[in-house]
Amino acid sequence: MTKLEALLKNVRDCTLCVEHLPLGANPIVRAHESSKILIIGQAPGTKVHNSGVPWNDASGDRLRDWLRVDRDTFYDPRNFAIVPMGFCYPGQAKGGGDNPPSSQCAPKWHDQILKNIANIELTLLVGMYAQKYYLGARTKRTLSETVRDFEVFIPNIIPLPHPSWRNTGWIKKNPWFRERNLPYLRDRVEQIL
Ligand code: SF4
């Protein structure tokens, strides 16, 4: 067993914040020593919690469209490491949508995992939780501004909105995302894979 495999086994046994998880702990994370692109998203939804397969939902379909990759390419961990801000489903928020990802998860596990995936050429920060955690003061006033000004972070980091259906209106309202960001993202992903 490699060091990374042993670490991921420990992650899968984690119950650190289980008292805050309505469906219990079911950490969903994938990585390989050869992973080239790292996706840091939010946290699994119920569909992903039930299937155990990350991005196995409509958001994942939209993300794959943005990346222009098929499922086989996406789910090969030698291509993509999938390490969300919270590895377990965090429950539903009162106003609809899901609760924020566990605040304990990334500080507990991310550094350890990232140390073992040294071949990452591109990190996709999907949504404001990942952007705030990894960009800190470099985030702009709003997610739209951070995503719009993606050239500040390239070539190794690309901030993205969450591909959830909840952001369909945002995507329509911000045509520059399809016109400028997606062509760059697709070229960069193609170049790396
Ligand atoms: S969300 Fe993260 S810290 Fe909490 S139980 Fe799951 S793996 Fe552990």
Short mmCIF file of C-alpha atoms and ligand atoms in Angstrom, two decimals:
data_model
loop_
_atom_site.label_atom_id
_atom_site.label_comp_id
_atom_site.label_asym_id
_atom_site.label_seq_id
_atom_site.Cartn_x
_atom_site.Cartn_y
_atom_site.Cartn_z
CA MET A 1 0.00 0.00 0.00
CA THR A 2 1.43 3.42 -0.91
CA LYS A 3 1.59 6.28 1.58
CA LEU A 4 -1.29 7.99 -0.19
CA GLU A 5 -3.44 4.84 -0.19
CA ALA A 6 -2.81 4.43 3.56
CA LEU A 7 -3.73 8.06 4.13
CA LEU A 8 -6.96 7.76 2.10
CA LYS A 9 -7.85 4.68 4.12
CA ASN A 10 -7.49 6.78 7.29
CA VAL A 11 -9.64 9.49 5.72
CA ARG A 12 -12.38 6.96 4.96
CA ASP A 13 -12.41 5.97 8.65
CA CYS A 14 -12.69 9.60 9.81
CA THR A 15 -15.52 10.55 12.14
CA LEU A 16 -14.06 13.84 13.38
CA CYS A 17 -17.17 15.96 12.89
CA VAL A 18 -19.77 13.20 12.72
CA GLU A 19 -22.00 14.89 15.32
CA HIS A 20 -22.70 17.60 12.69
CA LEU A 21 -23.47 15.16 9.86
CA PRO A 22 -27.15 14.18 9.63
CA LEU A 23 -26.45 11.13 7.46
CA GLY A 24 -23.27 10.13 9.26
CA ALA A 25 -19.70 10.11 8.01
CA ASN A 26 -19.09 8.89 4.47
CA PRO A 27 -15.92 10.63 3.27
CA ILE A 28 -15.78 10.90 -0.51
CA VAL A 29 -12.37 11.80 -1.88
CA ARG A 30 -10.17 10.49 -4.68
CA ALA A 31 -6.52 10.98 -5.49
CA HIS A 32 -3.53 9.22 -7.04
CA GLU A 33 0.18 9.99 -6.81
CA SER A 34 0.04 10.82 -10.54
CA SER A 35 -3.05 13.06 -10.45
CA LYS A 36 -2.51 16.06 -12.71
CA ILE A 37 -5.54 18.25 -12.01
CA LEU A 38 -6.95 18.88 -8.55
CA ILE A 39 -10.62 19.74 -8.10
CA ILE A 40 -11.44 21.36 -4.78
CA GLY A 41 -15.20 21.70 -4.57
CA GLN A 42 -17.66 22.13 -1.75
CA ALA A 43 -19.05 18.89 -0.25
CA PRO A 44 -21.06 15.91 -1.49
CA GLY A 45 -24.83 16.24 -1.90
CA THR A 46 -27.22 13.41 -1.02
CA LYS A 47 -26.94 11.75 -4.43
CA VAL A 48 -23.16 11.61 -4.13
CA HIS A 49 -23.42 10.53 -0.47
CA ASN A 50 -25.64 7.61 -1.52
CA SER A 51 -23.58 6.50 -4.52
CA GLY A 52 -20.16 7.19 -3.01
CA VAL A 53 -19.10 8.60 -6.39
CA PRO A 54 -18.01 12.26 -6.42
CA TRP A 55 -19.68 14.64 -8.89
CA ASN A 56 -22.09 11.86 -9.86
CA ASP A 57 -24.97 14.27 -10.31
CA ALA A 58 -26.20 17.10 -12.53
CA SER A 59 -23.47 19.40 -11.16
CA GLY A 60 -20.88 16.82 -12.20
CA ASP A 61 -22.36 16.61 -15.69
CA ARG A 62 -22.08 20.37 -16.04
CA LEU A 63 -18.54 20.38 -14.64
CA ARG A 64 -17.49 17.70 -17.16
CA ASP A 65 -19.03 19.81 -19.91
CA TRP A 66 -17.03 22.82 -18.72
CA LEU A 67 -13.86 20.72 -18.72
CA ARG A 68 -14.84 18.96 -21.97
CA VAL A 69 -13.94 15.53 -20.61
CA ASP A 70 -15.94 12.29 -20.59
CA ARG A 71 -16.71 10.28 -17.45
CA ASP A 72 -13.87 7.78 -18.00
CA THR A 73 -11.30 10.57 -18.20
CA PHE A 74 -12.85 12.40 -15.27
CA TYR A 75 -12.96 9.39 -12.96
CA ASP A 76 -9.40 8.24 -13.70
CA PRO A 77 -7.58 9.48 -10.57
CA ARG A 78 -4.34 9.63 -12.56
CA ASN A 79 -6.02 12.58 -14.30
CA PHE A 80 -8.19 14.20 -11.62
CA ALA A 81 -7.83 14.28 -7.85
CA ILE A 82 -11.17 15.17 -6.23
CA VAL A 83 -10.66 16.68 -2.80
CA PRO A 84 -13.62 18.80 -1.64
CA MET A 85 -13.61 21.25 1.26
CA GLY A 86 -15.77 18.80 3.20
CA PHE A 87 -15.61 15.10 2.38
CA CYS A 88 -19.01 14.21 3.90
CA TYR A 89 -22.56 15.40 3.21
CA PRO A 90 -23.12 18.34 5.60
CA GLY A 91 -26.95 18.31 5.70
CA GLN A 92 -29.57 20.65 4.36
CA ALA A 93 -29.66 24.34 5.21
CA LYS A 94 -32.88 25.93 6.48
CA GLY A 95 -33.32 28.18 3.43
CA GLY A 96 -32.74 25.32 0.95
CA GLY A 97 -29.45 24.12 -0.48
CA ASP A 98 -26.83 22.35 1.60
CA ASN A 99 -25.04 23.49 4.73
CA PRO A 100 -21.49 24.78 4.33
CA PRO A 101 -18.81 22.08 4.20
CA SER A 102 -17.37 20.96 7.53
CA SER A 103 -14.94 23.60 8.79
CA GLN A 104 -12.80 20.85 10.35
CA CYS A 105 -12.27 18.74 7.26
CA ALA A 106 -9.88 20.77 5.11
CA PRO A 107 -7.58 21.77 8.02
CA LYS A 108 -7.44 18.16 9.15
CA TRP A 109 -6.80 16.46 5.79
CA HIS A 110 -5.94 18.71 2.88
CA ASP A 111 -2.26 19.38 3.56
CA GLN A 112 -1.61 15.70 4.17
CA ILE A 113 -3.27 14.71 0.90
CA LEU A 114 -1.75 17.51 -1.15
CA LYS A 115 1.75 16.55 0.02
CA ASN A 116 1.22 13.16 -1.61
CA ILE A 117 0.00 14.44 -4.98
CA ALA A 118 3.04 16.34 -6.11
CA ASN A 119 2.33 16.24 -9.85
CA ILE A 120 -0.65 18.60 -9.79
CA GLU A 121 -0.36 21.11 -12.64
CA LEU A 122 -3.71 22.81 -12.21
CA THR A 123 -6.02 23.37 -9.25
CA LEU A 124 -9.68 24.20 -9.85
CA LEU A 125 -11.24 26.10 -6.96
CA VAL A 126 -14.94 25.43 -7.37
CA GLY A 127 -17.14 27.78 -5.37
CA MET A 128 -16.53 30.37 -2.70
CA TYR A 129 -15.52 28.03 0.15
CA ALA A 130 -12.55 26.66 -1.78
CA GLN A 131 -11.65 30.12 -3.07
CA LYS A 132 -11.74 31.73 0.37
CA TYR A 133 -9.68 28.94 1.92
CA TYR A 134 -7.02 28.80 -0.78
CA LEU A 135 -6.90 32.37 -2.08
CA GLY A 136 -7.52 34.17 1.22
CA ALA A 137 -7.00 37.89 0.74
CA ARG A 138 -6.53 37.34 -3.00
CA THR A 139 -10.27 36.73 -3.43
CA LYS A 140 -12.15 39.70 -4.79
CA ARG A 141 -15.21 41.32 -3.24
CA THR A 142 -17.55 38.75 -4.84
CA LEU A 143 -17.23 35.31 -6.37
CA SER A 144 -18.17 36.83 -9.75
CA GLU A 145 -15.20 39.18 -9.58
CA THR A 146 -12.81 36.44 -8.49
CA VAL A 147 -13.95 34.22 -11.37
CA ARG A 148 -14.01 37.07 -13.90
CA ASP A 149 -10.42 38.04 -13.04
CA PHE A 150 -9.15 34.46 -13.38
CA GLU A 151 -6.10 35.61 -15.33
CA VAL A 152 -4.58 36.79 -12.03
CA PHE A 153 -4.36 33.17 -10.87
CA ILE A 154 -3.44 31.24 -14.01
CA PRO A 155 -1.76 29.05 -15.09
CA ASN A 156 -1.82 26.90 -11.93
CA ILE A 157 -5.14 27.94 -10.38
CA ILE A 158 -8.53 28.58 -11.98
CA PRO A 159 -11.46 29.74 -9.81
CA LEU A 160 -14.88 28.55 -10.97
CA PRO A 161 -18.46 29.04 -9.81
CA HIS A 162 -20.21 25.94 -8.50
CA PRO A 163 -21.79 24.16 -11.49
CA SER A 164 -25.02 23.55 -9.57
CA TRP A 165 -28.38 24.22 -11.27
CA ARG A 166 -28.72 26.98 -8.67
CA ASN A 167 -26.11 28.90 -10.65
CA THR A 168 -27.84 28.59 -14.02
CA GLY A 169 -29.10 32.17 -13.64
CA TRP A 170 -25.59 33.36 -12.77
CA ILE A 171 -24.17 31.68 -15.88
CA LYS A 172 -26.81 33.35 -18.07
CA LYS A 173 -26.22 36.73 -16.44
CA ASN A 174 -22.46 36.54 -16.94
CA PRO A 175 -21.87 35.57 -20.61
CA TRP A 176 -18.16 36.39 -20.29
CA PHE A 177 -17.81 33.14 -18.33
CA ARG A 178 -18.69 31.05 -21.42
CA GLU A 179 -16.88 33.39 -23.78
CA ARG A 180 -13.56 33.85 -21.95
CA ASN A 181 -13.20 31.50 -18.99
CA LEU A 182 -14.43 28.23 -20.48
CA PRO A 183 -12.29 28.33 -23.65
CA TYR A 184 -9.19 28.96 -21.50
CA LEU A 185 -10.17 26.21 -19.05
CA ARG A 186 -10.78 23.67 -21.83
CA ASP A 187 -7.50 24.47 -23.57
CA ARG A 188 -5.57 24.20 -20.32
CA VAL A 189 -7.18 20.85 -19.39
CA GLU A 190 -6.55 19.46 -22.88
CA GLN A 191 -2.94 20.59 -22.74
CA ILE A 192 -2.37 18.84 -19.40
CA LEU A 193 -4.16 15.53 -20.04
S1 SF4 B 1 -16.41 15.82 6.90
FE1 SF4 B 1 -14.21 15.44 6.95
S2 SF4 B 1 -13.62 15.79 9.10
FE2 SF4 B 1 -15.85 15.46 9.07
S3 SF4 B 1 -16.12 13.24 9.38
FE3 SF4 B 1 -16.10 13.59 7.16
S4 SF4 B 1 -13.94 13.23 6.60
FE4 SF4 B 1 -13.98 13.57 8.83
#
